[in-house]
Amino acid sequence: MQTKIQELRKLKKVTQNELADAVNVTRQTIISLECGRYNASLILAHKIAQFFEVSIEEIFIFNQEDENL
Amino acid sequence: MQTKIQELRKLKKVTQNELADAVNVTRQTIISLECGRYNASLILAHKIAQFFEVSIEEIFIFNQEDENL
DNA sequence: ACCAAATGTCAAGCGTATTTTACAAAAAAA
DNA sequence: TTTTTTTGTAAAATACGCTTGACATTTGGT
C-alpha cells in the first residue's frame, strides 16, 4: 500500500510528530504508513484525509498486490 | 461506525455470502461490519467500495464517537 | 565543526479485526 | 408443512495495526 502522506506532509510543511499528534497516533505509526509497512485502519485513514482536506482515495493508493487484507 | 453495506447489498440483491466471497473475507466479517461491531481495515473498505462502485466515504459513515482508533 | 531537530530502525507487547467452526432462527421456496 | 436458503450468535484462535522506549542516522542551522 503506497500513500501520499509524505508528499502532502511536506507540502503543508508539517513534521511527522505534528501529524501524529494531530491524528492522535504515535510517530511510529506515521513512519510505518509513509514507508508502506502496513495498512492504516479505516478511521485513521479518515482522520489523515481530513487533516489534509482530501479524500481517502486521494491519499492511499491501492494496487493489485494489496489484494490480501 | 455505521455503514450502508446492508442497504447497498439489498439494492444489488446480493447475499452476505456472495459479498464475502467477492471481497475475500468471511461471512462473519460482513455481518460484523453490517452490525457495526467493529471497523473495517482500509483495504477491505476499499474492496467493498469497489464492489458497489462507490467511494469509501459513501459507504462508511464517520461520527465523532469514532475518534478512538 | 557543532548542535539540535527530524527521520529512521528494532523488538516486545497490547488490543482488536478477522477467521474458523458449529449451531440457531428467520425467510423464501417447494 | 417441509425443505432450503439466508441471516444471526457464540467462543476460541490467529493476524495485524498501533504503542512504547531506546537508540542510530540524516538534515539543517549557526
Coordinates of C-alpha atoms (C1' of nucleotides) in Angstrom, one line a residue:
Chain A
M1 CA 0.0 0.0 0.0
Q2 CA 1.5 3.3 -1.1
T3 CA 0.4 6.6 0.3
K4 CA 0.9 10.3 -0.5
I5 CA 1.2 11.1 3.2
Q6 CA 4.9 12.2 3.0
E7 CA 4.2 14.2 -0.1
L8 CA 1.2 16.1 1.4
R9 CA 3.1 16.5 4.7
K10 CA 6.0 18.2 3.1
L11 CA 3.7 20.4 1.0
K12 CA 2.0 21.5 4.2
K13 CA 5.4 21.7 5.9
V14 CA 4.3 19.6 8.8
T15 CA 6.6 17.3 10.8
Q16 CA 5.9 13.6 11.5
N17 CA 5.4 14.5 15.1
E18 CA 2.9 17.2 14.3
L19 CA 0.9 15.0 12.1
A20 CA 1.0 12.1 14.6
D21 CA -0.3 14.5 17.3
A22 CA -3.0 15.9 15.1
V23 CA -4.5 12.5 14.3
N24 CA -3.7 11.1 17.7
V25 CA -1.3 8.3 16.9
T26 CA 2.4 7.7 17.6
R27 CA 5.1 8.9 15.2
Q28 CA 6.0 5.3 14.6
T29 CA 2.6 4.8 13.1
I30 CA 3.2 7.7 10.7
I31 CA 6.6 6.4 9.7
S32 CA 5.2 2.9 9.1
L33 CA 2.4 4.3 6.9
E34 CA 4.8 6.5 4.9
C35 CA 7.1 3.6 4.4
G36 CA 4.2 1.4 3.3
R37 CA 4.9 -1.1 6.1
Y38 CA 1.3 -1.8 6.8
N39 CA -2.3 -0.6 6.1
A40 CA -3.9 2.0 8.2
S41 CA -7.2 1.4 9.9
L42 CA -10.2 3.0 8.2
I43 CA -10.6 5.5 10.9
L44 CA -7.0 6.5 10.9
A45 CA -7.1 6.9 7.1
H46 CA -10.2 9.1 7.5
K47 CA -8.5 11.3 10.1
I48 CA -5.4 11.7 8.0
A49 CA -7.6 12.5 4.9
Q50 CA -9.5 15.1 7.0
F51 CA -6.2 16.6 8.2
F52 CA -5.1 17.2 4.7
E53 CA -8.6 18.1 3.5
V54 CA -8.6 15.4 0.7
S55 CA -10.5 12.2 0.2
I56 CA -9.2 8.8 1.4
E57 CA -8.8 7.7 -2.2
E58 CA -6.5 10.7 -2.9
I59 CA -4.0 9.7 -0.3
F60 CA -4.0 5.9 -0.2
I61 CA -3.1 4.2 -3.5
F62 CA -4.4 0.7 -3.9
N63 CA -2.6 -1.7 -6.2
Q64 CA -3.3 -5.3 -7.0
E65 CA -0.6 -6.6 -4.6
D66 CA -2.9 -5.3 -1.8
E67 CA -5.5 -8.0 -2.5
N68 CA -4.7 -9.6 0.8
L69 CA -6.3 -7.9 3.8
Chain B
M1 CA -19.0 3.2 12.8
Q2 CA -22.1 2.9 10.7
T3 CA -22.2 1.6 7.1
K4 CA -24.5 1.4 4.2
I5 CA -23.3 -2.1 3.3
Q6 CA -26.6 -3.8 4.1
E7 CA -28.6 -1.1 2.2
L8 CA -26.4 -1.4 -0.9
R9 CA -26.3 -5.1 -0.7
K10 CA -30.1 -5.4 -0.8
L11 CA -30.3 -2.9 -3.6
K12 CA -27.9 -5.1 -5.6
K13 CA -29.7 -8.2 -4.4
V14 CA -26.5 -9.8 -3.2
T15 CA -26.3 -12.2 -0.3
Q16 CA -23.9 -11.9 2.6
N17 CA -22.0 -14.9 1.3
E18 CA -21.7 -13.5 -2.2
L19 CA -20.3 -10.3 -0.9
A20 CA -18.0 -12.0 1.4
D21 CA -16.7 -14.2 -1.4
A22 CA -16.4 -11.2 -3.7
V23 CA -14.2 -9.2 -1.3
N24 CA -12.4 -12.3 0.0
V25 CA -13.5 -12.3 3.7
T26 CA -15.6 -14.5 5.8
R27 CA -19.4 -14.0 6.1
Q28 CA -18.7 -13.3 9.8
T29 CA -16.8 -10.2 8.8
I30 CA -19.6 -8.9 6.7
I31 CA -22.1 -9.5 9.4
S32 CA -20.0 -7.7 12.0
L33 CA -19.5 -4.8 9.7
E34 CA -23.2 -4.5 8.9
C35 CA -24.0 -4.7 12.6
G36 CA -21.4 -2.0 13.3
R37 CA -19.5 -4.3 15.7
Y38 CA -16.1 -3.2 14.5
N39 CA -14.2 -1.1 12.0
A40 CA -13.1 -2.5 8.7
S41 CA -9.5 -2.3 7.5
L42 CA -8.7 0.3 4.8
I43 CA -8.2 -2.3 2.2
L44 CA -11.4 -4.2 3.0
A45 CA -13.3 -0.9 2.9
H46 CA -11.8 -0.2 -0.5
K47 CA -12.7 -3.6 -1.8
I48 CA -16.3 -3.2 -0.7
A49 CA -16.5 0.3 -2.1
Q50 CA -15.2 -1.0 -5.4
F51 CA -17.7 -3.9 -5.4
F52 CA -20.6 -1.4 -5.1
E53 CA -18.9 1.1 -7.4
V54 CA -19.0 3.9 -4.9
S55 CA -16.4 5.8 -2.8
I56 CA -15.4 4.7 0.6
E57 CA -16.9 7.8 2.1
E58 CA -20.2 6.9 0.6
I59 CA -20.4 3.6 2.4
F60 CA -18.7 4.2 5.8
I61 CA -20.2 6.9 8.0
F62 CA -17.8 8.5 10.4
N63 CA -19.2 10.1 13.5
Q64 CA -17.5 11.7 16.5
E65 CA -17.7 8.6 18.6
D66 CA -15.2 7.0 16.3
E67 CA -12.4 9.3 17.4
N68 CA -10.6 6.3 19.0
L69 CA -8.7 4.1 16.6
Chain C
dA1 C1' 32.7 21.5 13.1
dC2 C1' 29.0 21.5 16.3
dC3 C1' 24.3 21.2 18.0
dA4 C1' 19.6 20.3 17.6
dA5 C1' 15.7 18.8 15.1
dA6 C1' 13.7 15.5 12.1
dT7 C1' 13.7 10.9 10.4
dG8 C1' 14.6 6.1 10.7
dT9 C1' 15.3 1.2 12.9
dC10 C1' 14.4 -2.6 16.1
dA11 C1' 11.9 -5.6 19.3
dA12 C1' 8.3 -6.7 22.6
dG13 C1' 3.7 -6.2 23.9
dC14 C1' -1.4 -5.0 23.8
dG15 C1' -5.8 -4.6 21.6
dT16 C1' -8.8 -5.7 18.2
dA17 C1' -10.1 -7.0 13.3
dT18 C1' -10.7 -11.3 11.1
dT19 C1' -11.1 -16.5 10.8
dT20 C1' -13.0 -20.8 11.9
dT21 C1' -16.5 -24.0 13.4
dA22 C1' -20.7 -25.2 14.8
dC23 C1' -25.3 -24.3 15.7
dA24 C1' -30.0 -21.5 15.9
dA25 C1' -33.6 -18.5 14.0
dA26 C1' -35.9 -16.4 10.2
dA27 C1' -37.3 -16.1 5.4
dA28 C1' -38.2 -18.0 1.0
dA29 C1' -39.3 -21.6 -1.9
dA30 C1' -41.2 -26.0 -3.0
Chain D
dT1 C1' -46.0 -28.0 6.0
dT2 C1' -41.5 -29.4 4.8
dT3 C1' -37.1 -28.1 2.8
dT4 C1' -33.5 -25.0 1.6
dT5 C1' -31.5 -20.5 1.7
dT6 C1' -30.3 -16.6 4.3
dT7 C1' -29.2 -14.4 8.4
dG8 C1' -27.7 -14.4 13.1
dT9 C1' -25.0 -15.8 17.6
dA10 C1' -21.1 -17.6 20.4
dA11 C1' -16.5 -18.7 21.6
dA12 C1' -11.6 -19.7 20.7
dA13 C1' -7.6 -18.9 17.8
dT14 C1' -4.9 -16.1 14.6
dA15 C1' -3.2 -11.9 12.3
dC16 C1' -2.0 -7.4 12.4
dG17 C1' -2.5 -2.3 13.5
dC18 C1' -0.6 0.5 16.9
dT19 C1' 2.2 1.6 21.1
dT20 C1' 6.3 2.1 23.9
dG21 C1' 11.0 3.0 24.6
dA22 C1' 15.6 3.2 23.4
dC23 C1' 18.9 4.2 20.1
dA24 C1' 21.1 5.4 15.2
dT25 C1' 21.2 8.3 11.2
dT26 C1' 20.3 12.2 8.5
dT27 C1' 19.4 17.0 7.8
dG28 C1' 19.7 21.9 8.6
dG29 C1' 21.1 26.0 11.1
dT30 C1' 24.8 28.6 13.5

